[in-house]
Tab-separated table of C-alpha atoms in Angstrom:
chain	number	residue	atom	x	y	z
A	1	MET	CA	0.000	0.000	0.000
A	2	LYS	CA	2.828	2.391	0.904
A	3	LYS	CA	4.520	1.642	-2.429
A	4	ILE	CA	1.305	2.420	-4.307
A	5	LEU	CA	0.858	5.718	-2.469
A	6	LEU	CA	4.481	6.647	-3.139
A	7	SER	CA	4.079	5.865	-6.839
A	8	VAL	CA	0.923	7.986	-7.059
A	9	THR	CA	2.683	10.868	-5.282
A	10	VAL	CA	5.631	10.688	-7.669
A	11	VAL	CA	3.352	10.611	-10.718
A	12	VAL	CA	1.331	13.601	-9.460
A	13	ALA	CA	4.548	15.534	-8.758
A	14	LEU	CA	5.901	14.763	-12.218
A	15	VAL	CA	2.660	15.814	-13.884
A	16	ALA	CA	2.657	19.077	-11.901
A	17	PHE	CA	6.264	19.723	-12.879
A	18	THR	CA	5.794	18.986	-16.564
A	19	ALA	CA	2.660	21.157	-16.628
A	20	LEU	CA	4.708	24.289	-15.966
A	21	PRO	CA	4.954	26.562	-19.022
A	22	ASP	CA	8.166	26.945	-20.999
A	23	GLU	CA	10.612	29.575	-19.767
A	24	LEU	CA	11.039	32.759	-21.772
A	25	THR	CA	14.233	32.553	-23.819
A	26	ILE	CA	16.975	35.154	-24.110
A	27	GLY	CA	16.231	37.510	-26.991
A	28	ALA	CA	12.478	36.980	-26.730
A	29	ALA	CA	10.132	39.960	-26.752
A	30	ILE	CA	8.345	40.740	-23.505
A	31	PRO	CA	4.943	39.004	-23.393
A	32	ASN	CA	1.699	40.970	-23.055
A	33	ALA	CA	3.454	44.338	-23.093
A	34	THR	CA	0.257	46.379	-22.932
A	35	LYS	CA	-1.827	44.216	-20.580
A	36	LYS	CA	-2.867	46.201	-17.503
A	37	MET	CA	-2.321	44.854	-13.970
A	38	LYS	CA	-3.693	46.342	-10.761
A	39	ASP	CA	-1.177	47.914	-8.404
A	40	ILE	CA	-1.601	48.098	-4.613
A	41	SER	CA	-2.644	51.745	-5.045
A	42	GLY	CA	-5.581	50.711	-7.212
A	43	LYS	CA	-3.971	52.091	-10.364
A	44	GLU	CA	-3.330	49.855	-13.352
A	45	TYR	CA	0.004	49.503	-15.114
A	46	SER	CA	1.329	47.613	-18.112
A	47	PHE	CA	4.944	46.777	-18.846
A	48	ALA	CA	4.864	49.409	-21.584
A	49	ASP	CA	3.723	51.998	-19.036
A	50	VAL	CA	6.594	51.272	-16.640
A	51	LYS	CA	9.444	50.893	-19.151
A	52	LYS	CA	12.025	53.672	-19.109
A	53	LYS	CA	14.529	54.867	-21.722
A	54	ASN	CA	16.972	51.982	-21.234
A	55	GLY	CA	14.592	49.117	-20.570
A	56	LEU	CA	12.575	47.327	-17.919
A	57	LEU	CA	13.220	45.034	-14.962
A	58	VAL	CA	10.403	42.582	-14.202
A	59	VAL	CA	10.580	40.736	-10.883
A	60	PHE	CA	8.307	37.956	-9.649
A	61	SER	CA	8.152	38.234	-5.871
A	62	CYS	CA	5.829	38.017	-2.864
A	63	ASN	CA	5.552	39.017	0.804
A	64	THR	CA	6.676	36.163	3.038
A	65	CYS	CA	8.824	33.648	1.144
A	66	PRO	CA	12.040	33.138	3.172
A	67	TRP	CA	14.102	33.553	-0.012
A	68	VAL	CA	12.440	36.898	-0.718
A	69	VAL	CA	12.987	38.010	2.871
A	70	LYS	CA	16.673	37.066	2.968
A	71	ASN	CA	17.249	38.857	-0.373
A	72	GLN	CA	15.335	42.030	0.545
A	73	GLN	CA	18.414	44.226	0.856
A	74	VAL	CA	20.105	43.155	-2.376
A	75	ALA	CA	16.757	43.349	-4.152
A	76	ALA	CA	16.173	46.917	-2.970
A	77	GLU	CA	19.698	47.856	-4.038
A	78	GLY	CA	19.190	46.232	-7.438
A	79	TYR	CA	15.857	47.962	-8.033
A	80	ALA	CA	17.292	51.357	-7.057
A	81	TYR	CA	20.290	50.711	-9.309
A	82	ALA	CA	17.991	49.941	-12.232
A	83	LEU	CA	15.985	53.122	-11.720
A	84	GLY	CA	19.200	55.133	-11.524
A	85	LYS	CA	20.177	53.736	-14.918
A	86	GLU	CA	16.839	54.692	-16.494
A	87	VAL	CA	15.530	51.124	-16.366
A	88	GLY	CA	11.927	50.816	-15.189
A	89	VAL	CA	11.006	48.408	-12.383
A	90	ILE	CA	7.798	46.460	-11.799
A	91	VAL	CA	7.247	43.742	-9.185
A	92	LEU	CA	4.598	41.062	-9.741
A	93	ASN	CA	2.902	38.901	-7.112
A	94	SER	CA	1.646	35.743	-8.828
A	95	ASN	CA	0.761	33.706	-5.716
A	96	GLU	CA	-2.869	33.206	-6.695
A	97	THR	CA	-3.649	30.580	-4.043
A	98	SER	CA	-2.555	32.953	-1.252
A	99	ARG	CA	-4.817	35.905	-2.148
A	100	ALA	CA	-6.918	35.418	0.988
A	101	GLY	CA	-3.841	35.219	3.210
A	102	ASP	CA	-0.182	36.230	3.002
A	103	ASP	CA	-0.474	37.632	-0.524
A	104	SER	CA	-3.756	39.510	-0.209
A	105	PRO	CA	-3.896	43.072	-1.583
A	106	ALA	CA	-3.822	44.425	1.983
A	107	ARG	CA	-0.733	42.372	2.871
A	108	MET	CA	0.937	43.414	-0.380
A	109	LYS	CA	0.323	47.055	0.494
A	110	GLU	CA	1.798	46.580	3.972
A	111	TYR	CA	4.851	44.800	2.601
A	112	ALA	CA	5.497	47.421	-0.083
A	113	ALA	CA	5.304	50.165	2.545
A	114	SER	CA	7.726	48.308	4.819
A	115	GLN	CA	10.210	47.975	1.946
A	116	GLY	CA	9.804	51.515	0.654
A	117	TYR	CA	8.718	50.432	-2.828
A	118	LYS	CA	8.928	53.296	-5.319
A	119	TYR	CA	7.666	51.233	-8.251
A	120	PRO	CA	4.474	49.344	-9.066
A	121	TYR	CA	3.745	46.183	-7.070
A	122	VAL	CA	0.982	44.472	-9.021
A	123	MET	CA	-1.260	41.438	-8.724
A	124	ASP	CA	-0.780	38.865	-11.456
A	125	ASP	CA	-4.327	37.530	-11.750
A	126	ASN	CA	-4.462	33.755	-12.195
A	127	SER	CA	-0.644	33.790	-12.495
A	128	ALA	CA	-1.140	34.713	-16.157
A	129	MET	CA	2.116	36.654	-16.462
A	130	ALA	CA	4.052	34.010	-14.551
A	131	ASP	CA	2.761	31.498	-17.097
A	132	ALA	CA	3.644	33.760	-20.030
A	133	PHE	CA	7.203	34.152	-18.711
A	134	GLY	CA	7.540	30.578	-17.485
A	135	ALA	CA	8.480	31.978	-14.065
A	136	ARG	CA	8.988	29.326	-11.392
A	137	VAL	CA	10.021	30.960	-8.122
A	138	THR	CA	10.201	34.110	-6.020
A	139	PRO	CA	12.350	36.109	-6.380
A	140	GLU	CA	13.031	35.722	-10.112
A	141	CYS	CA	14.314	38.538	-12.359
A	142	TYR	CA	13.834	39.332	-16.046
A	143	LEU	CA	15.777	42.244	-17.562
A	144	PHE	CA	14.626	43.700	-20.895
A	145	ASP	CA	16.511	46.175	-23.070
A	146	LYS	CA	15.164	49.367	-24.657
A	147	ASP	CA	13.557	47.280	-27.409
A	148	MET	CA	11.872	45.114	-24.750
A	149	LYS	CA	13.942	42.035	-25.606
A	150	LEU	CA	15.097	39.733	-22.793
A	151	VAL	CA	18.816	40.087	-22.039
A	152	TYR	CA	19.077	38.546	-18.557
A	153	HIS	CA	17.018	36.057	-16.543
A	154	GLY	CA	17.739	34.641	-13.113
A	155	ALA	CA	18.912	35.579	-9.641
A	156	ILE	CA	19.891	38.972	-8.247
A	157	THR	CA	23.346	37.801	-7.118
A	158	ASP	CA	25.482	34.671	-7.302
A	159	ASN	CA	24.539	33.645	-3.750
A	160	PRO	CA	20.766	33.737	-3.124
A	161	LYS	CA	21.214	31.506	-0.058
A	162	THR	CA	23.539	33.996	1.645
A	163	PRO	CA	23.339	37.331	-0.185
A	164	SER	CA	25.855	38.977	2.144
A	165	ALA	CA	28.458	36.469	0.925
A	166	SER	CA	27.848	37.072	-2.776
A	167	THR	CA	30.831	37.838	-4.998
A	168	ARG	CA	28.961	38.910	-8.144
A	169	ASP	CA	25.880	41.092	-8.534
A	170	HIS	CA	24.418	39.411	-11.606
A	171	LEU	CA	21.628	41.949	-12.011
A	172	LYS	CA	23.790	45.063	-11.616
A	173	VAL	CA	26.427	43.731	-14.010
A	174	ALA	CA	23.759	42.883	-16.583
A	175	ILE	CA	22.252	46.370	-16.250
A	176	ASP	CA	25.657	48.021	-16.700
A	177	GLU	CA	26.476	45.952	-19.771
A	178	MET	CA	23.052	46.478	-21.316
A	179	VAL	CA	22.997	50.243	-20.732
A	180	GLY	CA	26.585	50.461	-21.998
A	181	GLY	CA	25.578	48.872	-25.287
A	182	LYS	CA	27.506	45.658	-24.594
A	183	ASP	CA	26.385	42.066	-24.925
A	184	VAL	CA	25.361	40.792	-21.479
A	185	SER	CA	28.141	38.411	-20.461
A	186	MET	CA	26.045	36.191	-18.177
A	187	LYS	CA	22.602	35.928	-19.691
A	188	THR	CA	21.086	33.419	-17.284
A	189	SER	CA	21.609	32.207	-13.735
A	190	LYS	CA	19.662	29.897	-11.463
A	191	ALA	CA	16.883	31.688	-9.608
A	192	MET	CA	16.387	30.073	-6.210
A	193	GLY	CA	13.268	30.649	-4.144
A	194	CYS	CA	9.773	29.538	-3.200
A	195	GLY	CA	7.623	28.048	-5.922
A	196	ILE	CA	4.981	30.375	-7.335
A	197	LYS	CA	1.606	29.346	-5.903
A	198	ARG	CA	-0.496	28.782	-9.000
A	199	LYS	CA	-4.054	27.496	-8.864
A	200	SER	CA	-4.238	23.879	-9.974
């Protein structure tokens, strides 16, 4: 009986894994550029609205994931760095199954205030954008150039487990290279975090 239950669990896990959408590839155009998403202020924003002269940083995040919490400082530094380089920033919360709890609009508003967000923090209804990007975890970064083509996808630094011990700021380096007109030297890295809570 235990073997049967284990087999069923493995099959269900494999089906859930294989059901995840394909990841956005480097060089791909940003999906759904003009689709509006509701911010914690009640306003609606699209990626096209938030993009600045040199591009756009899209981050899938949330309020309570331990990986998000431990990377709060480097995330804030990365977002501020992007804005300083004329790269827009938008943060998406795709945790659809937590809307009545940790990722409710009220909790999102509280979290954004605690972190001093100066950029839109929007609800990704039904995880539609997460599906379009193939996003898996929080936090997970996507950097787009001025033509809204993907140039970097992955983690903020080379050490998501212990950000204070990181030796390379993947996101900042990618921003510098992109804004400087160079080819981004490290186009992808492994984003580590909590799985996005999609509805089944």
